[in-house]
């Protein structure tokens, strides 16, 4: 009955239902805006019959009534040119935003999308762009006074912000006449404004009074509607706001818009107009996020020129777009690719064209002075993120909203924001400009992090080091409340209802990721994380080079950035989410660093801290792996740290806890186990070459434990993975197993060692278990050979981290495979002989 009633409502002759049906028909048949005549007739026929009665005495629900009214407005949009759409857009915005709960707001947007509201809005934006270009095109009679705003350079820095009085959700930013859209007829100017304008044309310098007078005159023309472009700008912002809301709340709408490359290019062009910049950024961010393969910047004309012309404030806001352009979701998937996928991915990378993300990073890195702008912007964002900042960001996530709230001008005073305001600021102490910039700290740090982790990471690291990135991060470090409780307002996130982002947590994580990506490379630049005095006390040979080549890159404080991170790590609460990232930063610094730096970190108490963490037994899986990895990097090839580990584990209970944890969690502890083996061999080799007493591990308690349990450990490692389970995260387990076998091959007989493992496995599970275990590892060895065959960088990394030539790794893999295969052949022959004997 309900379905029949609804069908009668939709099929009846009521005006609203008629228009709604025709709009749906137009969308289903693909006619869309082309069906202007039929839609126009339907709208005229229905204009006077928008009541809640459908003609059969049945009253429509409030939702159906609203839906039909939205359908009427969309039908009219299909019929109207840009000049006549202002009233309709205002009504649509009112129906979708005014006095509505979040649920009704989302419902209204969904109805708007289902009624086909997206195509006419996109059409209007294209049409208005053409009209703006026509208005700005030079005419023979007006050539001396008409200019293209996109090619104009600002002559003064005064900007005024106001909101359209008919719709408070649409911010408009008015700049000086040099950057505002050209008008075909200008309103009467005051004497001061006329003088200012004349001074601009003659190339003179404008005073602040003259600049303000001209700007006020321009503002008056927009408010009174005497400027021909004012209505177009209002319409453009209406369309941008509605489309942004649709992309945010209606997934299908965002996907439809994101697939249209021409429309994405239009949004990039609209960024060049300061009057539509804010809303264009908001919509473009949502559109780029909805594109599965990203967007290639080669489709945008003069992109580098546009970025070079951005002001400090707009550059801060534009980081939202940069973050989308250089972020590849497929490289940050939750589930890591498996073994066969890893090999296939590498083959595809070699055959396919460069990815959009790599092209974009090349274009962005090639933009003159962009990295310099980002570092300067970071210095200007030296603002602590307290609870009051988080609350304001949750209510006003848009820069335009922040500007209006604080009464700031769009481009005045941004280049003079103080780089070092005091920490623990209250709202009364904050520079308003610094606060508005600080709302984009997360996006800025994300961009720096992505560039440092991209294919041009070494080039980016070199430039950022010379520009003083590390001192800027060091200055910001103590303005971040690391020990503050980690809270989250689940009701109102930064990006709206349902958003789970926490501004405070996101900022801290991105900050630490920048440090990690900067130091996670085998270059001398990671030493810049130490202060100048620390480098001097460690007698670092690179210090003089730093002083001569990049004096601004050195930290002048007593403690460097790494020391600050290490000391904070030791005092963070047990359940802090930031311990993982801080430990990862210290571990990344330790990789392939000089032993003197490892010893310095041990003296700071990091090794003691890690041992206490492991001994407490309260870790989770991520923390366990991080702690073992950090401990492994601290002791690797370092005699002082190696023996310090033994001293710190003198307590029997502590030793038993850590040793048991190590052998029962080899996926997490295998890198530490590898460091024990590599370091022992390195010390023996050094002593032999120096012709001194051979290094003995007899006194090292933990290594002695490993030697006594080497067969059990190897047996576990042989079966800890299958080929289907291998990812880039756990392939280290396979390398550790090979290293154990390589050590046995050099110091004893590999065949005897394998036969002993066979005997132990047979005693516990019989011949079938031996066959399954050895066959599994043979498959892993075959995968290992194929994996490293096409990865020169990974081969070099394996050599560098282990100091074992890759040829030795290959020889061990071949020898181990031969031994295991021989055992399987013997088992097969023995089984065949036994079967034959029984049959006889």
PDB file of N, CA and C in Angstrom, residues 469-543:
ATOM      1  N   UNK A 469      65.817  23.620   8.345  1.00  0.00           N
ATOM      2  CA  UNK A 469      64.622  22.928   8.810  1.00  0.00           C
ATOM      3  C   UNK A 469      64.771  22.448  10.252  1.00  0.00           C
ATOM      4  N   UNK A 470      65.926  21.882  10.597  1.00  0.00           N
ATOM      5  CA  UNK A 470      66.093  21.293  11.923  1.00  0.00           C
ATOM      6  C   UNK A 470      66.052  22.351  13.027  1.00  0.00           C
ATOM      7  N   UNK A 471      66.726  23.500  12.908  1.00  0.00           N
ATOM      8  CA  UNK A 471      66.544  24.533  13.940  1.00  0.00           C
ATOM      9  C   UNK A 471      65.098  25.003  14.067  1.00  0.00           C
ATOM     10  N   UNK A 472      64.361  25.044  12.947  1.00  0.00           N
ATOM     11  CA  UNK A 472      62.943  25.436  13.016  1.00  0.00           C
ATOM     12  C   UNK A 472      62.140  24.401  13.788  1.00  0.00           C
ATOM     13  N   UNK A 473      62.384  23.119  13.545  1.00  0.00           N
ATOM     14  CA  UNK A 473      61.704  22.067  14.299  1.00  0.00           C
ATOM     15  C   UNK A 473      62.110  22.095  15.768  1.00  0.00           C
ATOM     16  N   UNK A 474      63.381  22.356  15.997  1.00  0.00           N
ATOM     17  CA  UNK A 474      63.877  22.421  17.381  1.00  0.00           C
ATOM     18  C   UNK A 474      63.193  23.542  18.156  1.00  0.00           C
ATOM     19  N   UNK A 475      62.986  24.673  17.497  1.00  0.00           N
ATOM     20  CA  UNK A 475      62.310  25.800  18.142  1.00  0.00           C
ATOM     21  C   UNK A 475      60.859  25.473  18.460  1.00  0.00           C
ATOM     22  N   UNK A 476      60.230  24.678  17.604  1.00  0.00           N
ATOM     23  CA  UNK A 476      58.818  24.333  17.789  1.00  0.00           C
ATOM     24  C   UNK A 476      58.621  23.230  18.825  1.00  0.00           C
ATOM     25  N   UNK A 477      59.676  22.458  19.113  1.00  0.00           N
ATOM     26  CA  UNK A 477      59.513  21.228  19.890  1.00  0.00           C
ATOM     27  C   UNK A 477      58.886  21.465  21.258  1.00  0.00           C
ATOM     28  N   UNK A 478      59.440  22.387  22.026  1.00  0.00           N
ATOM     29  CA  UNK A 478      58.941  22.574  23.383  1.00  0.00           C
ATOM     30  C   UNK A 478      57.680  23.432  23.444  1.00  0.00           C
ATOM     31  N   UNK A 479      57.223  23.911  22.301  1.00  0.00           N
ATOM     32  CA  UNK A 479      55.929  24.587  22.265  1.00  0.00           C
ATOM     33  C   UNK A 479      54.793  23.576  22.083  1.00  0.00           C
ATOM     34  N   UNK A 480      55.155  22.314  21.911  1.00  0.00           N
ATOM     35  CA  UNK A 480      54.169  21.247  21.795  1.00  0.00           C
ATOM     36  C   UNK A 480      54.062  20.540  23.148  1.00  0.00           C
ATOM     37  N   UNK A 481      52.880  20.448  23.723  1.00  0.00           N
ATOM     38  CA  UNK A 481      52.715  19.823  25.051  1.00  0.00           C
ATOM     39  C   UNK A 481      52.742  18.301  24.971  1.00  0.00           C
ATOM     40  N   UNK A 482      53.941  17.721  24.978  1.00  0.00           N
ATOM     41  CA  UNK A 482      54.070  16.284  24.793  1.00  0.00           C
ATOM     42  C   UNK A 482      53.460  15.490  25.945  1.00  0.00           C
ATOM     43  N   UNK A 483      53.508  16.018  27.155  1.00  0.00           N
ATOM     44  CA  UNK A 483      52.996  15.263  28.282  1.00  0.00           C
ATOM     45  C   UNK A 483      51.535  15.459  28.571  1.00  0.00           C
ATOM     46  N   UNK A 484      50.856  16.283  27.782  1.00  0.00           N
ATOM     47  CA  UNK A 484      49.441  16.555  28.029  1.00  0.00           C
ATOM     48  C   UNK A 484      48.607  15.308  27.766  1.00  0.00           C
ATOM     49  N   UNK A 485      47.499  15.132  28.490  1.00  0.00           N
ATOM     50  CA  UNK A 485      46.622  13.968  28.255  1.00  0.00           C
ATOM     51  C   UNK A 485      46.103  13.968  26.831  1.00  0.00           C
ATOM     52  N   UNK A 486      46.023  12.794  26.236  1.00  0.00           N
ATOM     53  CA  UNK A 486      45.551  12.642  24.859  1.00  0.00           C
ATOM     54  C   UNK A 486      44.036  12.515  24.864  1.00  0.00           C
ATOM     55  N   UNK A 487      43.376  13.620  24.522  1.00  0.00           N
ATOM     56  CA  UNK A 487      41.912  13.650  24.530  1.00  0.00           C
ATOM     57  C   UNK A 487      41.396  13.776  23.112  1.00  0.00           C
ATOM     58  N   UNK A 488      40.135  13.455  22.953  1.00  0.00           N
ATOM     59  CA  UNK A 488      39.506  13.569  21.630  1.00  0.00           C
ATOM     60  C   UNK A 488      38.025  13.840  21.785  1.00  0.00           C
ATOM     61  N   UNK A 489      37.568  14.854  21.090  1.00  0.00           N
ATOM     62  CA  UNK A 489      36.146  15.172  21.083  1.00  0.00           C
ATOM     63  C   UNK A 489      35.490  14.385  19.955  1.00  0.00           C
ATOM     64  N   UNK A 490      34.831  13.301  20.315  1.00  0.00           N
ATOM     65  CA  UNK A 490      34.251  12.422  19.289  1.00  0.00           C
ATOM     66  C   UNK A 490      33.061  13.056  18.589  1.00  0.00           C
ATOM     67  N   UNK A 491      32.464  14.095  19.216  1.00  0.00           N
ATOM     68  CA  UNK A 491      31.248  14.674  18.643  1.00  0.00           C
ATOM     69  C   UNK A 491      31.573  15.645  17.521  1.00  0.00           C
ATOM     70  N   UNK A 492      32.650  16.413  17.676  1.00  0.00           N
ATOM     71  CA  UNK A 492      32.993  17.416  16.663  1.00  0.00           C
ATOM     72  C   UNK A 492      34.467  17.280  16.328  1.00  0.00           C
ATOM     73  N   UNK A 493      34.766  16.635  15.199  1.00  0.00           N
ATOM     74  CA  UNK A 493      36.137  16.538  14.743  1.00  0.00           C
ATOM     75  C   UNK A 493      36.530  17.765  13.954  1.00  0.00           C
ATOM     76  N   UNK A 494      37.807  17.816  13.572  1.00  0.00           N
ATOM     77  CA  UNK A 494      38.321  18.971  12.828  1.00  0.00           C
ATOM     78  C   UNK A 494      37.610  19.134  11.496  1.00  0.00           C
ATOM     79  N   UNK A 495      37.297  17.999  10.848  1.00  0.00           N
ATOM     80  CA  UNK A 495      36.714  18.058   9.522  1.00  0.00           C
ATOM     81  C   UNK A 495      35.206  17.845   9.539  1.00  0.00           C
ATOM     82  N   UNK A 496      34.577  18.009  10.701  1.00  0.00           N
ATOM     83  CA  UNK A 496      33.127  17.932  10.760  1.00  0.00           C
ATOM     84  C   UNK A 496      32.639  16.744  11.559  1.00  0.00           C
ATOM     85  N   UNK A 497      31.314  16.558  11.624  1.00  0.00           N
ATOM     86  CA  UNK A 497      30.732  15.446  12.389  1.00  0.00           C
ATOM     87  C   UNK A 497      31.256  14.103  11.895  1.00  0.00           C
ATOM     88  N   UNK A 498      31.624  13.253  12.844  1.00  0.00           N
ATOM     89  CA  UNK A 498      32.134  11.930  12.501  1.00  0.00           C
ATOM     90  C   UNK A 498      33.625  11.882  12.261  1.00  0.00           C
ATOM     91  N   UNK A 499      34.276  13.042  12.162  1.00  0.00           N
ATOM     92  CA  UNK A 499      35.721  13.060  11.942  1.00  0.00           C
ATOM     93  C   UNK A 499      36.434  12.590  13.204  1.00  0.00           C
ATOM     94  N   UNK A 500      37.396  11.672  13.052  1.00  0.00           N
ATOM     95  CA  UNK A 500      38.120  11.127  14.183  1.00  0.00           C
ATOM     96  C   UNK A 500      39.485  11.769  14.358  1.00  0.00           C
ATOM     97  N   UNK A 501      39.800  12.805  13.574  1.00  0.00           N
ATOM     98  CA  UNK A 501      41.099  13.464  13.684  1.00  0.00           C
ATOM     99  C   UNK A 501      41.176  14.264  14.981  1.00  0.00           C
ATOM    100  N   UNK A 502      42.287  14.186  15.631  1.00  0.00           N
ATOM    101  CA  UNK A 502      42.563  14.983  16.818  1.00  0.00           C
ATOM    102  C   UNK A 502      43.682  15.951  16.458  1.00  0.00           C
ATOM    103  N   UNK A 503      43.429  17.260  16.421  1.00  0.00           N
ATOM    104  CA  UNK A 503      44.467  18.207  15.990  1.00  0.00           C
ATOM    105  C   UNK A 503      45.747  18.067  16.783  1.00  0.00           C
ATOM    106  N   UNK A 504      45.631  17.868  18.082  1.00  0.00           N
ATOM    107  CA  UNK A 504      46.802  17.772  18.936  1.00  0.00           C
ATOM    108  C   UNK A 504      47.610  16.523  18.596  1.00  0.00           C
ATOM    109  N   UNK A 505      46.955  15.378  18.505  1.00  0.00           N
ATOM    110  CA  UNK A 505      47.651  14.129  18.190  1.00  0.00           C
ATOM    111  C   UNK A 505      48.220  14.151  16.778  1.00  0.00           C
ATOM    112  N   UNK A 506      47.445  14.637  15.814  1.00  0.00           N
ATOM    113  CA  UNK A 506      47.917  14.685  14.427  1.00  0.00           C
ATOM    114  C   UNK A 506      49.161  15.544  14.294  1.00  0.00           C
ATOM    115  N   UNK A 507      49.177  16.675  14.980  1.00  0.00           N
ATOM    116  CA  UNK A 507      50.337  17.556  14.920  1.00  0.00           C
ATOM    117  C   UNK A 507      51.574  16.849  15.447  1.00  0.00           C
ATOM    118  N   UNK A 508      51.457  16.194  16.581  1.00  0.00           N
ATOM    119  CA  UNK A 508      52.613  15.533  17.192  1.00  0.00           C
ATOM    120  C   UNK A 508      53.121  14.388  16.323  1.00  0.00           C
ATOM    121  N   UNK A 509      52.208  13.598  15.780  1.00  0.00           N
ATOM    122  CA  UNK A 509      52.620  12.475  14.945  1.00  0.00           C
ATOM    123  C   UNK A 509      53.318  12.971  13.680  1.00  0.00           C
ATOM    124  N   UNK A 510      52.745  13.976  13.009  1.00  0.00           N
ATOM    125  CA  UNK A 510      53.374  14.497  11.799  1.00  0.00           C
ATOM    126  C   UNK A 510      54.725  15.143  12.106  1.00  0.00           C
ATOM    127  N   UNK A 511      54.834  15.807  13.235  1.00  0.00           N
ATOM    128  CA  UNK A 511      56.106  16.407  13.647  1.00  0.00           C
ATOM    129  C   UNK A 511      57.177  15.322  13.781  1.00  0.00           C
ATOM    130  N   UNK A 512      56.848  14.232  14.453  1.00  0.00           N
ATOM    131  CA  UNK A 512      57.819  13.151  14.650  1.00  0.00           C
ATOM    132  C   UNK A 512      58.107  12.417  13.341  1.00  0.00           C
ATOM    133  N   UNK A 513      57.117  12.326  12.464  1.00  0.00           N
ATOM    134  CA  UNK A 513      57.350  11.678  11.168  1.00  0.00           C
ATOM    135  C   UNK A 513      58.319  12.492  10.311  1.00  0.00           C
ATOM    136  N   UNK A 514      58.267  13.810  10.412  1.00  0.00           N
ATOM    137  CA  UNK A 514      59.237  14.641   9.683  1.00  0.00           C
ATOM    138  C   UNK A 514      60.650  14.347  10.180  1.00  0.00           C
ATOM    139  N   UNK A 515      60.827  14.274  11.497  1.00  0.00           N
ATOM    140  CA  UNK A 515      62.152  13.956  12.052  1.00  0.00           C
ATOM    141  C   UNK A 515      62.596  12.575  11.586  1.00  0.00           C
ATOM    142  N   UNK A 516      61.689  11.602  11.647  1.00  0.00           N
ATOM    143  CA  UNK A 516      62.032  10.238  11.243  1.00  0.00           C
ATOM    144  C   UNK A 516      62.451  10.183   9.783  1.00  0.00           C
ATOM    145  N   UNK A 517      61.691  10.804   8.891  1.00  0.00           N
ATOM    146  CA  UNK A 517      62.029  10.778   7.471  1.00  0.00           C
ATOM    147  C   UNK A 517      63.311  11.546   7.183  1.00  0.00           C
ATOM    148  N   UNK A 518      63.611  12.567   7.969  1.00  0.00           N
ATOM    149  CA  UNK A 518      64.840  13.334   7.750  1.00  0.00           C
ATOM    150  C   UNK A 518      66.067  12.514   8.137  1.00  0.00           C
ATOM    151  N   UNK A 519      65.991  11.799   9.264  1.00  0.00           N
ATOM    152  CA  UNK A 519      67.182  11.085   9.745  1.00  0.00           C
ATOM    153  C   UNK A 519      67.238   9.643   9.282  1.00  0.00           C
ATOM    154  N   UNK A 520      66.195   9.162   8.621  1.00  0.00           N
ATOM    155  CA  UNK A 520      66.159   7.767   8.202  1.00  0.00           C
ATOM    156  C   UNK A 520      66.860   7.574   6.868  1.00  0.00           C
ATOM    157  N   UNK A 521      67.986   8.225   6.712  1.00  0.00           N
ATOM    158  CA  UNK A 521      68.780   8.124   5.487  1.00  0.00           C
ATOM    159  C   UNK A 521      70.251   8.121   5.881  1.00  0.00           C
ATOM    160  N   UNK A 522      71.039   7.340   5.171  1.00  0.00           N
ATOM    161  CA  UNK A 522      72.446   7.190   5.529  1.00  0.00           C
ATOM    162  C   UNK A 522      73.262   8.351   4.974  1.00  0.00           C
ATOM    163  N   UNK A 523      73.033   9.537   5.520  1.00  0.00           N
ATOM    164  CA  UNK A 523      73.789  10.727   5.148  1.00  0.00           C
ATOM    165  C   UNK A 523      74.260  11.429   6.416  1.00  0.00           C
ATOM    166  N   UNK A 524      75.222  12.309   6.250  1.00  0.00           N
ATOM    167  CA  UNK A 524      75.759  13.038   7.408  1.00  0.00           C
ATOM    168  C   UNK A 524      74.780  14.080   7.919  1.00  0.00           C
ATOM    169  N   UNK A 525      73.727  14.384   7.166  1.00  0.00           N
ATOM    170  CA  UNK A 525      72.788  15.426   7.589  1.00  0.00           C
ATOM    171  C   UNK A 525      72.046  15.038   8.864  1.00  0.00           C
ATOM    172  N   UNK A 526      71.933  13.738   9.151  1.00  0.00           N
ATOM    173  CA  UNK A 526      71.238  13.338  10.378  1.00  0.00           C
ATOM    174  C   UNK A 526      71.965  13.855  11.617  1.00  0.00           C
ATOM    175  N   UNK A 527      73.263  14.165  11.481  1.00  0.00           N
ATOM    176  CA  UNK A 527      74.012  14.707  12.617  1.00  0.00           C
ATOM    177  C   UNK A 527      73.528  16.092  13.021  1.00  0.00           C
ATOM    178  N   UNK A 528      72.782  16.758  12.141  1.00  0.00           N
ATOM    179  CA  UNK A 528      72.249  18.081  12.470  1.00  0.00           C
ATOM    180  C   UNK A 528      71.184  18.004  13.563  1.00  0.00           C
ATOM    181  N   UNK A 529      70.715  16.791  13.871  1.00  0.00           N
ATOM    182  CA  UNK A 529      69.778  16.647  14.977  1.00  0.00           C
ATOM    183  C   UNK A 529      70.460  16.858  16.330  1.00  0.00           C
ATOM    184  N   UNK A 530      71.794  16.849  16.329  1.00  0.00           N
ATOM    185  CA  UNK A 530      72.552  17.182  17.534  1.00  0.00           C
ATOM    186  C   UNK A 530      72.867  18.672  17.526  1.00  0.00           C
ATOM    187  N   UNK A 531      73.010  19.258  18.694  1.00  0.00           N
ATOM    188  CA  UNK A 531      73.346  20.679  18.774  1.00  0.00           C
ATOM    189  C   UNK A 531      74.817  20.892  18.436  1.00  0.00           C
ATOM    190  N   UNK A 532      75.160  22.140  18.196  1.00  0.00           N
ATOM    191  CA  UNK A 532      76.555  22.466  17.870  1.00  0.00           C
ATOM    192  C   UNK A 532      77.481  22.072  19.022  1.00  0.00           C
ATOM    193  N   UNK A 533      77.057  22.332  20.253  1.00  0.00           N
ATOM    194  CA  UNK A 533      77.896  21.978  21.405  1.00  0.00           C
ATOM    195  C   UNK A 533      78.013  20.463  21.560  1.00  0.00           C
ATOM    196  N   UNK A 534      76.960  19.721  21.259  1.00  0.00           N
ATOM    197  CA  UNK A 534      77.028  18.261  21.338  1.00  0.00           C
ATOM    198  C   UNK A 534      77.962  17.702  20.282  1.00  0.00           C
ATOM    199  N   UNK A 535      77.894  18.227  19.065  1.00  0.00           N
ATOM    200  CA  UNK A 535      78.807  17.785  18.013  1.00  0.00           C
ATOM    201  C   UNK A 535      80.256  18.090  18.381  1.00  0.00           C
ATOM    202  N   UNK A 536      80.460  19.228  19.019  1.00  0.00           N
ATOM    203  CA  UNK A 536      81.818  19.598  19.424  1.00  0.00           C
ATOM    204  C   UNK A 536      82.332  18.674  20.524  1.00  0.00           C
ATOM    205  N   UNK A 537      81.481  18.338  21.485  1.00  0.00           N
ATOM    206  CA  UNK A 537      81.903  17.455  22.572  1.00  0.00           C
ATOM    207  C   UNK A 537      82.182  16.037  22.085  1.00  0.00           C
ATOM    208  N   UNK A 538      81.528  15.624  21.008  1.00  0.00           N
ATOM    209  CA  UNK A 538      81.760  14.298  20.445  1.00  0.00           C
ATOM    210  C   UNK A 538      82.881  14.301  19.413  1.00  0.00           C
ATOM    211  N   UNK A 539      83.518  15.452  19.221  1.00  0.00           N
ATOM    212  CA  UNK A 539      84.626  15.602  18.264  1.00  0.00           C
ATOM    213  C   UNK A 539      84.217  15.150  16.863  1.00  0.00           C
ATOM    214  N   UNK A 540      83.055  15.576  16.466  1.00  0.00           N
ATOM    215  CA  UNK A 540      82.513  15.201  15.159  1.00  0.00           C
ATOM    216  C   UNK A 540      83.304  15.907  14.055  1.00  0.00           C
ATOM    217  N   UNK A 541      83.829  15.132  13.124  1.00  0.00           N
ATOM    218  CA  UNK A 541      84.677  15.708  12.074  1.00  0.00           C
ATOM    219  C   UNK A 541      83.873  16.540  11.091  1.00  0.00           C
ATOM    220  N   UNK A 542      82.542  16.304  11.019  1.00  0.00           N
ATOM    221  CA  UNK A 542      81.717  17.065  10.070  1.00  0.00           C
ATOM    222  C   UNK A 542      81.349  18.444  10.587  1.00  0.00           C
ATOM    223  N   UNK A 543      81.660  18.748  11.844  1.00  0.00           N
ATOM    224  CA  UNK A 543      81.222  20.014  12.426  1.00  0.00           C
ATOM    225  C   UNK A 543      81.788  21.210  11.677  1.00  0.00           C
TER     226      UNK A 543
END
